[in-house]
Amino acid sequence: MTAAVEIIGLSKRFGDQREVLRSIAMRIDVGERVALLGESGVGKSTLLNLIAGLERPDAGEIRLSGIPIQDLDEAAAAQLRAREIGFVFQAFHLVAHLQVWQNVAIPLLLNGRRAGDARAQALEMLAQVGLADRAQSLPRELSGGEQQRVALARALVHRPRLVLADEPTGNLDPATATRVLELIDTQVREHGAALLMVTHSAQAAAIAQRRVLLTPQGLSECP
Ligand SMILES: Nc1ncnc2c1ncn2[C@@H]1O[C@H](COP(=O)(O)OP(=O)(O)OP(=O)(O)O)[C@@H](O)[C@H]1O
Ligand SMILES: [Mg+2]
């Protein structure tokens, strides 16, 4: 079976600091849901950012759906990531001047879909997260929980094989966090996507089938 993502010998340091990640290995199969745990500053966001191409590794290999991205040129790597990855951030990161549906349509446009198609599909995805009636709103007109549902819609609309979520409920109150987590769980399942989710919450980790712990010594499976 092809892994949604496979990482081999991944290392990263910033400037002249000690290595944040040292020879990390990990594999997530298609459809698998994994929680990434670990103390603050240990490198969890760095690991997600490397997979998403927001940072560059010093060494090691990242394969998306079996394709080693370091063997591709920059444009091809960006295209592969745009197709295979959806990202949900702690701080939502919606584009402030774009309407909600336009935010959701971004990954479709990046993947070369026509505007009319992209709009229709964005609206359909918004309906799935219960926000059909907010399509024309601007992000700032929405609550935090609603904004995170938009971000989830944007992360899934192009049916990526891998969803990366970096503390997706970190900025939400407990009741809203519970609703957003349930939605992440059902949507990721329905789309058959793999999930790698950084979280400090036991409740969030419970939607995963596997839990892995990052420490300065490396990555290990939690029992
Ligand atoms: N762009 C950067 N430049 C310099 N240092 C960085 C950069 N990004 C991260 N670091 C450092 O790398 C280490 C790991 O940071 P990272 O954000 O990955 O931790 P984390 O596990 O996500 O922590 P938290 O749980 O607090 O979000 C920290 O020491 C951080 O200061
Ligand atoms: Mg982090």
mmCIF file of C-alpha atoms and ligand atoms in Angstrom:
data_model
loop_
_atom_site.group_PDB
_atom_site.id
_atom_site.type_symbol
_atom_site.label_atom_id
_atom_site.label_comp_id
_atom_site.label_asym_id
_atom_site.label_seq_id
_atom_site.Cartn_x
_atom_site.Cartn_y
_atom_site.Cartn_z
ATOM 1 C CA MET A 1 0.000 0.000 0.000
ATOM 2 C CA THR A 2 1.258 3.477 -0.845
ATOM 3 C CA ALA A 3 1.686 5.728 2.175
ATOM 4 C CA ALA A 4 -0.031 9.129 2.126
ATOM 5 C CA VAL A 5 3.237 10.433 3.510
ATOM 6 C CA GLU A 6 6.532 8.763 4.301
ATOM 7 C CA ILE A 7 9.482 10.475 5.918
ATOM 8 C CA ILE A 8 13.003 9.095 6.092
ATOM 9 C CA GLY A 9 15.960 10.565 8.000
ATOM 10 C CA LEU A 10 14.467 14.049 8.211
ATOM 11 C CA SER A 11 16.656 16.650 9.960
ATOM 12 C CA LYS A 12 16.218 20.357 10.524
ATOM 13 C CA ARG A 13 18.042 23.067 12.431
ATOM 14 C CA PHE A 14 17.468 26.824 12.443
ATOM 15 C CA GLY A 15 20.607 28.949 12.166
ATOM 16 C CA ASP A 16 23.241 27.761 14.625
ATOM 17 C CA GLN A 17 20.768 26.338 17.188
ATOM 18 C CA ARG A 18 20.868 22.653 18.072
ATOM 19 C CA GLU A 19 19.017 20.386 15.665
ATOM 20 C CA VAL A 20 15.253 20.594 16.214
ATOM 21 C CA LEU A 21 14.565 17.401 14.285
ATOM 22 C CA ARG A 22 17.206 14.705 14.013
ATOM 23 C CA SER A 23 16.751 11.869 11.542
ATOM 24 C CA ILE A 24 12.990 11.548 11.963
ATOM 25 C CA ALA A 25 11.168 8.644 10.300
ATOM 26 C CA MET A 26 7.407 8.317 9.964
ATOM 27 C CA ARG A 27 4.822 6.735 7.727
ATOM 28 C CA ILE A 28 1.105 7.466 7.531
ATOM 29 C CA ASP A 29 -1.066 5.275 5.359
ATOM 30 C CA VAL A 30 -3.925 6.514 3.238
ATOM 31 C CA GLY A 31 -6.976 7.003 5.485
ATOM 32 C CA GLU A 32 -4.998 6.746 8.720
ATOM 33 C CA ARG A 33 -5.519 9.341 11.478
ATOM 34 C CA VAL A 34 -2.491 10.189 13.630
ATOM 35 C CA ALA A 35 -2.152 12.560 16.585
ATOM 36 C CA LEU A 36 1.269 14.178 17.079
ATOM 37 C CA LEU A 37 2.021 14.946 20.722
ATOM 38 C CA GLY A 38 5.030 16.529 22.385
ATOM 39 C CA GLU A 39 6.156 19.374 24.597
ATOM 40 C CA SER A 40 6.180 22.973 23.457
ATOM 41 C CA GLY A 41 9.212 23.798 21.335
ATOM 42 C CA VAL A 42 10.060 20.185 20.502
ATOM 43 C CA GLY A 43 9.478 20.684 16.760
ATOM 44 C CA LYS A 44 5.893 19.555 15.992
ATOM 45 C CA SER A 45 5.008 22.596 13.877
ATOM 46 C CA THR A 46 8.400 22.377 12.206
ATOM 47 C CA LEU A 47 7.651 18.793 11.168
ATOM 48 C CA LEU A 48 4.274 19.766 9.648
ATOM 49 C CA ASN A 49 5.798 22.798 7.934
ATOM 50 C CA LEU A 50 8.505 20.620 6.374
ATOM 51 C CA ILE A 51 5.891 18.206 5.018
ATOM 52 C CA ALA A 52 3.867 21.138 3.658
ATOM 53 C CA GLY A 53 6.942 22.737 2.079
ATOM 54 C CA LEU A 54 6.761 25.859 4.266
ATOM 55 C CA GLU A 55 10.270 25.034 5.516
ATOM 56 C CA ARG A 56 13.130 23.170 3.844
ATOM 57 C CA PRO A 57 14.819 20.179 5.476
ATOM 58 C CA ASP A 58 18.602 20.037 5.934
ATOM 59 C CA ALA A 59 18.577 16.316 5.216
ATOM 60 C CA GLY A 60 16.189 13.478 4.592
ATOM 61 C CA GLU A 61 13.399 12.485 2.311
ATOM 62 C CA ILE A 62 9.673 13.266 2.208
ATOM 63 C CA ARG A 63 7.454 11.176 -0.054
ATOM 64 C CA LEU A 64 3.917 12.239 -0.824
ATOM 65 C CA SER A 65 1.851 9.371 -2.220
ATOM 66 C CA GLY A 66 5.098 7.582 -3.023
ATOM 67 C CA ILE A 67 6.767 10.505 -4.819
ATOM 68 C CA PRO A 68 10.031 11.826 -3.284
ATOM 69 C CA ILE A 69 9.487 15.587 -3.420
ATOM 70 C CA GLN A 70 13.159 16.511 -3.164
ATOM 71 C CA ASP A 71 13.669 14.913 -6.603
ATOM 72 C CA LEU A 72 11.231 17.403 -8.169
ATOM 73 C CA ASP A 73 11.969 20.967 -9.200
ATOM 74 C CA GLU A 74 10.388 23.740 -7.136
ATOM 75 C CA ALA A 75 7.337 24.199 -9.386
ATOM 76 C CA ALA A 76 6.573 20.483 -9.598
ATOM 77 C CA ALA A 77 7.000 20.082 -5.827
ATOM 78 C CA ALA A 78 4.607 22.975 -5.206
ATOM 79 C CA GLN A 79 2.087 21.451 -7.598
ATOM 80 C CA LEU A 80 2.294 18.057 -5.911
ATOM 81 C CA ARG A 81 1.836 19.608 -2.471
ATOM 82 C CA ALA A 82 -1.123 21.684 -3.687
ATOM 83 C CA ARG A 83 -2.790 18.489 -4.903
ATOM 84 C CA GLU A 84 -1.960 16.148 -2.042
ATOM 85 C CA ILE A 85 -2.063 18.340 1.086
ATOM 86 C CA GLY A 86 -4.675 20.326 2.991
ATOM 87 C CA PHE A 87 -3.507 22.396 5.981
ATOM 88 C CA VAL A 88 -5.515 23.593 9.001
ATOM 89 C CA PHE A 89 -3.657 26.075 11.229
ATOM 90 C CA GLN A 90 -4.221 27.033 14.851
ATOM 91 C CA ALA A 91 -4.781 30.663 13.816
ATOM 92 C CA PHE A 92 -7.063 29.740 10.865
ATOM 93 C CA HIS A 93 -5.041 31.854 8.345
ATOM 94 C CA LEU A 94 -7.999 32.781 6.171
ATOM 95 C CA VAL A 95 -7.419 35.510 3.586
ATOM 96 C CA ALA A 96 -9.057 38.551 5.202
ATOM 97 C CA HIS A 97 -10.203 40.412 2.085
ATOM 98 C CA LEU A 98 -11.714 37.367 0.362
ATOM 99 C CA GLN A 99 -15.247 36.144 1.007
ATOM 100 C CA VAL A 100 -15.675 32.807 2.731
ATOM 101 C CA TRP A 101 -16.433 30.858 -0.461
ATOM 102 C CA GLN A 102 -13.423 32.452 -2.198
ATOM 103 C CA ASN A 103 -11.167 31.264 0.621
ATOM 104 C CA VAL A 104 -12.500 27.739 0.183
ATOM 105 C CA ALA A 105 -12.038 27.909 -3.595
ATOM 106 C CA ILE A 106 -8.294 28.728 -3.385
ATOM 107 C CA PRO A 107 -6.976 25.133 -3.474
ATOM 108 C CA LEU A 108 -9.205 24.345 -6.464
ATOM 109 C CA LEU A 109 -7.888 27.337 -8.394
ATOM 110 C CA LEU A 110 -4.311 26.380 -7.468
ATOM 111 C CA ASN A 111 -5.061 22.971 -8.955
ATOM 112 C CA GLY A 112 -6.171 24.505 -12.232
ATOM 113 C CA ARG A 113 -9.951 24.190 -11.852
ATOM 114 C CA ARG A 114 -12.126 26.660 -13.747
ATOM 115 C CA ALA A 115 -13.655 29.496 -11.723
ATOM 116 C CA GLY A 116 -17.271 28.384 -12.140
ATOM 117 C CA ASP A 117 -16.474 24.821 -11.096
ATOM 118 C CA ALA A 118 -14.414 26.022 -8.166
ATOM 119 C CA ARG A 119 -17.250 28.207 -6.911
ATOM 120 C CA ALA A 120 -19.820 25.408 -7.130
ATOM 121 C CA GLN A 121 -17.544 22.977 -5.326
ATOM 122 C CA ALA A 122 -16.585 25.510 -2.661
ATOM 123 C CA LEU A 123 -20.270 26.136 -1.936
ATOM 124 C CA GLU A 124 -20.927 22.401 -1.709
ATOM 125 C CA MET A 125 -18.027 21.977 0.712
ATOM 126 C CA LEU A 126 -19.279 24.892 2.821
ATOM 127 C CA ALA A 127 -22.655 23.170 3.071
ATOM 128 C CA GLN A 128 -20.879 20.066 4.418
ATOM 129 C CA VAL A 129 -19.396 22.090 7.274
ATOM 130 C CA GLY A 130 -22.741 23.806 7.930
ATOM 131 C CA LEU A 131 -21.835 27.234 6.585
ATOM 132 C CA ALA A 132 -23.758 27.463 3.300
ATOM 133 C CA ASP A 133 -25.454 30.649 4.476
ATOM 134 C CA ARG A 134 -22.135 32.395 5.270
ATOM 135 C CA ALA A 135 -20.530 31.978 1.837
ATOM 136 C CA GLN A 136 -20.574 35.708 1.096
ATOM 137 C CA SER A 137 -19.316 36.810 4.511
ATOM 138 C CA LEU A 138 -15.807 38.011 5.188
ATOM 139 C CA PRO A 139 -13.767 35.935 7.655
ATOM 140 C CA ARG A 140 -13.825 38.657 10.338
ATOM 141 C CA GLU A 141 -17.635 38.515 10.400
ATOM 142 C CA LEU A 142 -17.477 34.893 11.614
ATOM 143 C CA SER A 143 -16.858 33.441 15.070
ATOM 144 C CA GLY A 144 -13.621 31.552 15.761
ATOM 145 C CA GLY A 145 -15.362 28.201 15.437
ATOM 146 C CA GLU A 146 -16.956 29.227 12.160
ATOM 147 C CA GLN A 147 -13.613 30.459 10.831
ATOM 148 C CA GLN A 148 -12.019 27.131 11.679
ATOM 149 C CA ARG A 149 -14.848 25.328 9.864
ATOM 150 C CA VAL A 150 -14.066 27.467 6.803
ATOM 151 C CA ALA A 151 -10.392 26.549 7.161
ATOM 152 C CA LEU A 152 -11.387 22.871 7.347
ATOM 153 C CA ALA A 153 -13.518 23.251 4.213
ATOM 154 C CA ARG A 154 -10.533 24.845 2.458
ATOM 155 C CA ALA A 155 -8.250 22.027 3.610
ATOM 156 C CA LEU A 156 -10.569 19.320 2.207
ATOM 157 C CA VAL A 157 -12.241 20.866 -0.849
ATOM 158 C CA HIS A 158 -9.669 19.549 -3.335
ATOM 159 C CA ARG A 159 -9.779 16.067 -1.775
ATOM 160 C CA PRO A 160 -6.146 15.951 -0.658
ATOM 161 C CA ARG A 161 -4.764 12.612 0.446
ATOM 162 C CA LEU A 162 -3.224 14.172 3.542
ATOM 163 C CA VAL A 163 -4.633 16.738 5.959
ATOM 164 C CA LEU A 164 -2.134 18.449 8.257
ATOM 165 C CA ALA A 165 -3.687 20.166 11.280
ATOM 166 C CA ASP A 166 -1.563 22.183 13.704
ATOM 167 C CA GLU A 167 -3.488 22.540 16.974
ATOM 168 C CA PRO A 168 -6.719 23.184 15.060
ATOM 169 C CA THR A 169 -8.729 23.717 18.253
ATOM 170 C CA GLY A 170 -6.050 25.633 20.185
ATOM 171 C CA ASN A 171 -7.820 28.975 19.749
ATOM 172 C CA LEU A 172 -11.363 27.741 20.450
ATOM 173 C CA ASP A 173 -13.409 27.486 23.639
ATOM 174 C CA PRO A 174 -14.018 23.882 24.820
ATOM 175 C CA ALA A 175 -17.573 23.523 23.473
ATOM 176 C CA THR A 176 -16.627 24.942 20.068
ATOM 177 C CA ALA A 177 -13.475 22.831 20.028
ATOM 178 C CA THR A 178 -15.569 19.703 20.538
ATOM 179 C CA ARG A 179 -17.820 20.567 17.596
ATOM 180 C CA VAL A 180 -14.883 21.388 15.312
ATOM 181 C CA LEU A 181 -13.126 18.145 16.282
ATOM 182 C CA GLU A 182 -16.224 16.081 15.515
ATOM 183 C CA LEU A 183 -16.388 17.793 12.151
ATOM 184 C CA ILE A 184 -12.691 17.137 11.418
ATOM 185 C CA ASP A 185 -13.250 13.504 12.340
ATOM 186 C CA THR A 186 -16.341 12.982 10.160
ATOM 187 C CA GLN A 187 -15.055 15.015 7.212
ATOM 188 C CA VAL A 188 -11.617 13.375 7.131
ATOM 189 C CA ARG A 189 -13.313 9.952 7.249
ATOM 190 C CA GLU A 190 -15.829 10.816 4.536
ATOM 191 C CA HIS A 191 -13.072 12.106 2.285
ATOM 192 C CA GLY A 192 -10.861 9.100 3.049
ATOM 193 C CA ALA A 193 -7.971 11.451 3.833
ATOM 194 C CA ALA A 194 -5.054 10.716 6.126
ATOM 195 C CA LEU A 195 -4.756 13.087 9.088
ATOM 196 C CA LEU A 196 -1.670 14.254 10.955
ATOM 197 C CA MET A 197 -2.839 16.487 13.786
ATOM 198 C CA VAL A 198 -0.712 18.265 16.362
ATOM 199 C CA THR A 199 -2.593 18.564 19.629
ATOM 200 C CA HIS A 200 -2.130 19.054 23.350
ATOM 201 C CA SER A 201 -5.633 17.823 24.095
ATOM 202 C CA ALA A 202 -6.511 14.256 25.061
ATOM 203 C CA GLN A 203 -9.948 14.795 23.572
ATOM 204 C CA ALA A 204 -8.438 15.744 20.223
ATOM 205 C CA ALA A 205 -5.984 12.850 20.330
ATOM 206 C CA ALA A 206 -8.943 10.497 20.813
ATOM 207 C CA ILE A 207 -10.107 10.935 17.206
ATOM 208 C CA ALA A 208 -6.814 9.426 16.048
ATOM 209 C CA GLN A 209 -6.108 5.719 15.583
ATOM 210 C CA ARG A 210 -2.435 6.208 16.401
ATOM 211 C CA ARG A 211 -0.641 8.609 18.664
ATOM 212 C CA VAL A 212 3.014 9.479 18.215
ATOM 213 C CA LEU A 213 5.197 11.414 20.620
ATOM 214 C CA LEU A 214 7.969 13.772 19.530
ATOM 215 C CA THR A 215 10.787 14.292 22.052
ATOM 216 C CA PRO A 216 14.353 15.589 21.613
ATOM 217 C CA GLN A 217 15.303 11.905 21.246
ATOM 218 C CA GLY A 218 12.997 11.431 18.278
ATOM 219 C CA LEU A 219 9.573 10.148 17.351
ATOM 220 C CA SER A 220 7.979 7.173 19.095
ATOM 221 C CA GLU A 221 4.611 5.437 19.085
ATOM 222 C CA CYS A 222 2.430 5.919 22.173
ATOM 223 C CA PRO A 223 0.851 2.760 23.554
HETATM 224 N N1 LIG B 1 11.619 30.022 11.637
HETATM 225 C C1 LIG B 1 12.311 29.723 12.747
HETATM 226 N N2 LIG B 1 13.491 30.322 13.013
HETATM 227 C C2 LIG B 1 14.223 29.998 14.100
HETATM 228 N N3 LIG B 1 13.848 29.082 15.001
HETATM 229 C C3 LIG B 1 12.685 28.456 14.800
HETATM 230 C C4 LIG B 1 11.852 28.733 13.672
HETATM 231 N N4 LIG B 1 10.752 27.952 13.734
HETATM 232 C C5 LIG B 1 10.895 27.226 14.853
HETATM 233 N N5 LIG B 1 12.047 27.519 15.489
HETATM 234 C C6 LIG B 1 12.530 26.897 16.741
HETATM 235 O O1 LIG B 1 12.445 25.488 16.590
HETATM 236 C C7 LIG B 1 11.998 24.879 17.783
HETATM 237 C C8 LIG B 1 10.741 24.064 17.504
HETATM 238 O O2 LIG B 1 9.677 24.944 17.196
HETATM 239 P P1 LIG B 1 8.219 24.415 16.817
HETATM 240 O O3 LIG B 1 7.403 25.608 16.519
HETATM 241 O O4 LIG B 1 8.338 23.397 15.757
HETATM 242 O O5 LIG B 1 7.763 23.723 18.179
HETATM 243 P P2 LIG B 1 6.361 23.081 18.580
HETATM 244 O O6 LIG B 1 6.612 21.684 19.015
HETATM 245 O O7 LIG B 1 5.391 23.286 17.465
HETATM 246 O O8 LIG B 1 5.942 23.950 19.847
HETATM 247 P P3 LIG B 1 4.466 24.454 20.336
HETATM 248 O O9 LIG B 1 3.808 23.262 20.979
HETATM 249 O O10 LIG B 1 4.772 25.529 21.323
HETATM 250 O O11 LIG B 1 3.735 24.965 19.136
HETATM 251 C C9 LIG B 1 11.810 26.012 18.789
HETATM 252 O O12 LIG B 1 12.972 26.096 19.573
HETATM 253 C C10 LIG B 1 11.652 27.226 17.918
HETATM 254 O O13 LIG B 1 12.111 28.386 18.567
HETATM 255 MG MG MG B 2 3.642 24.380 17.252
#
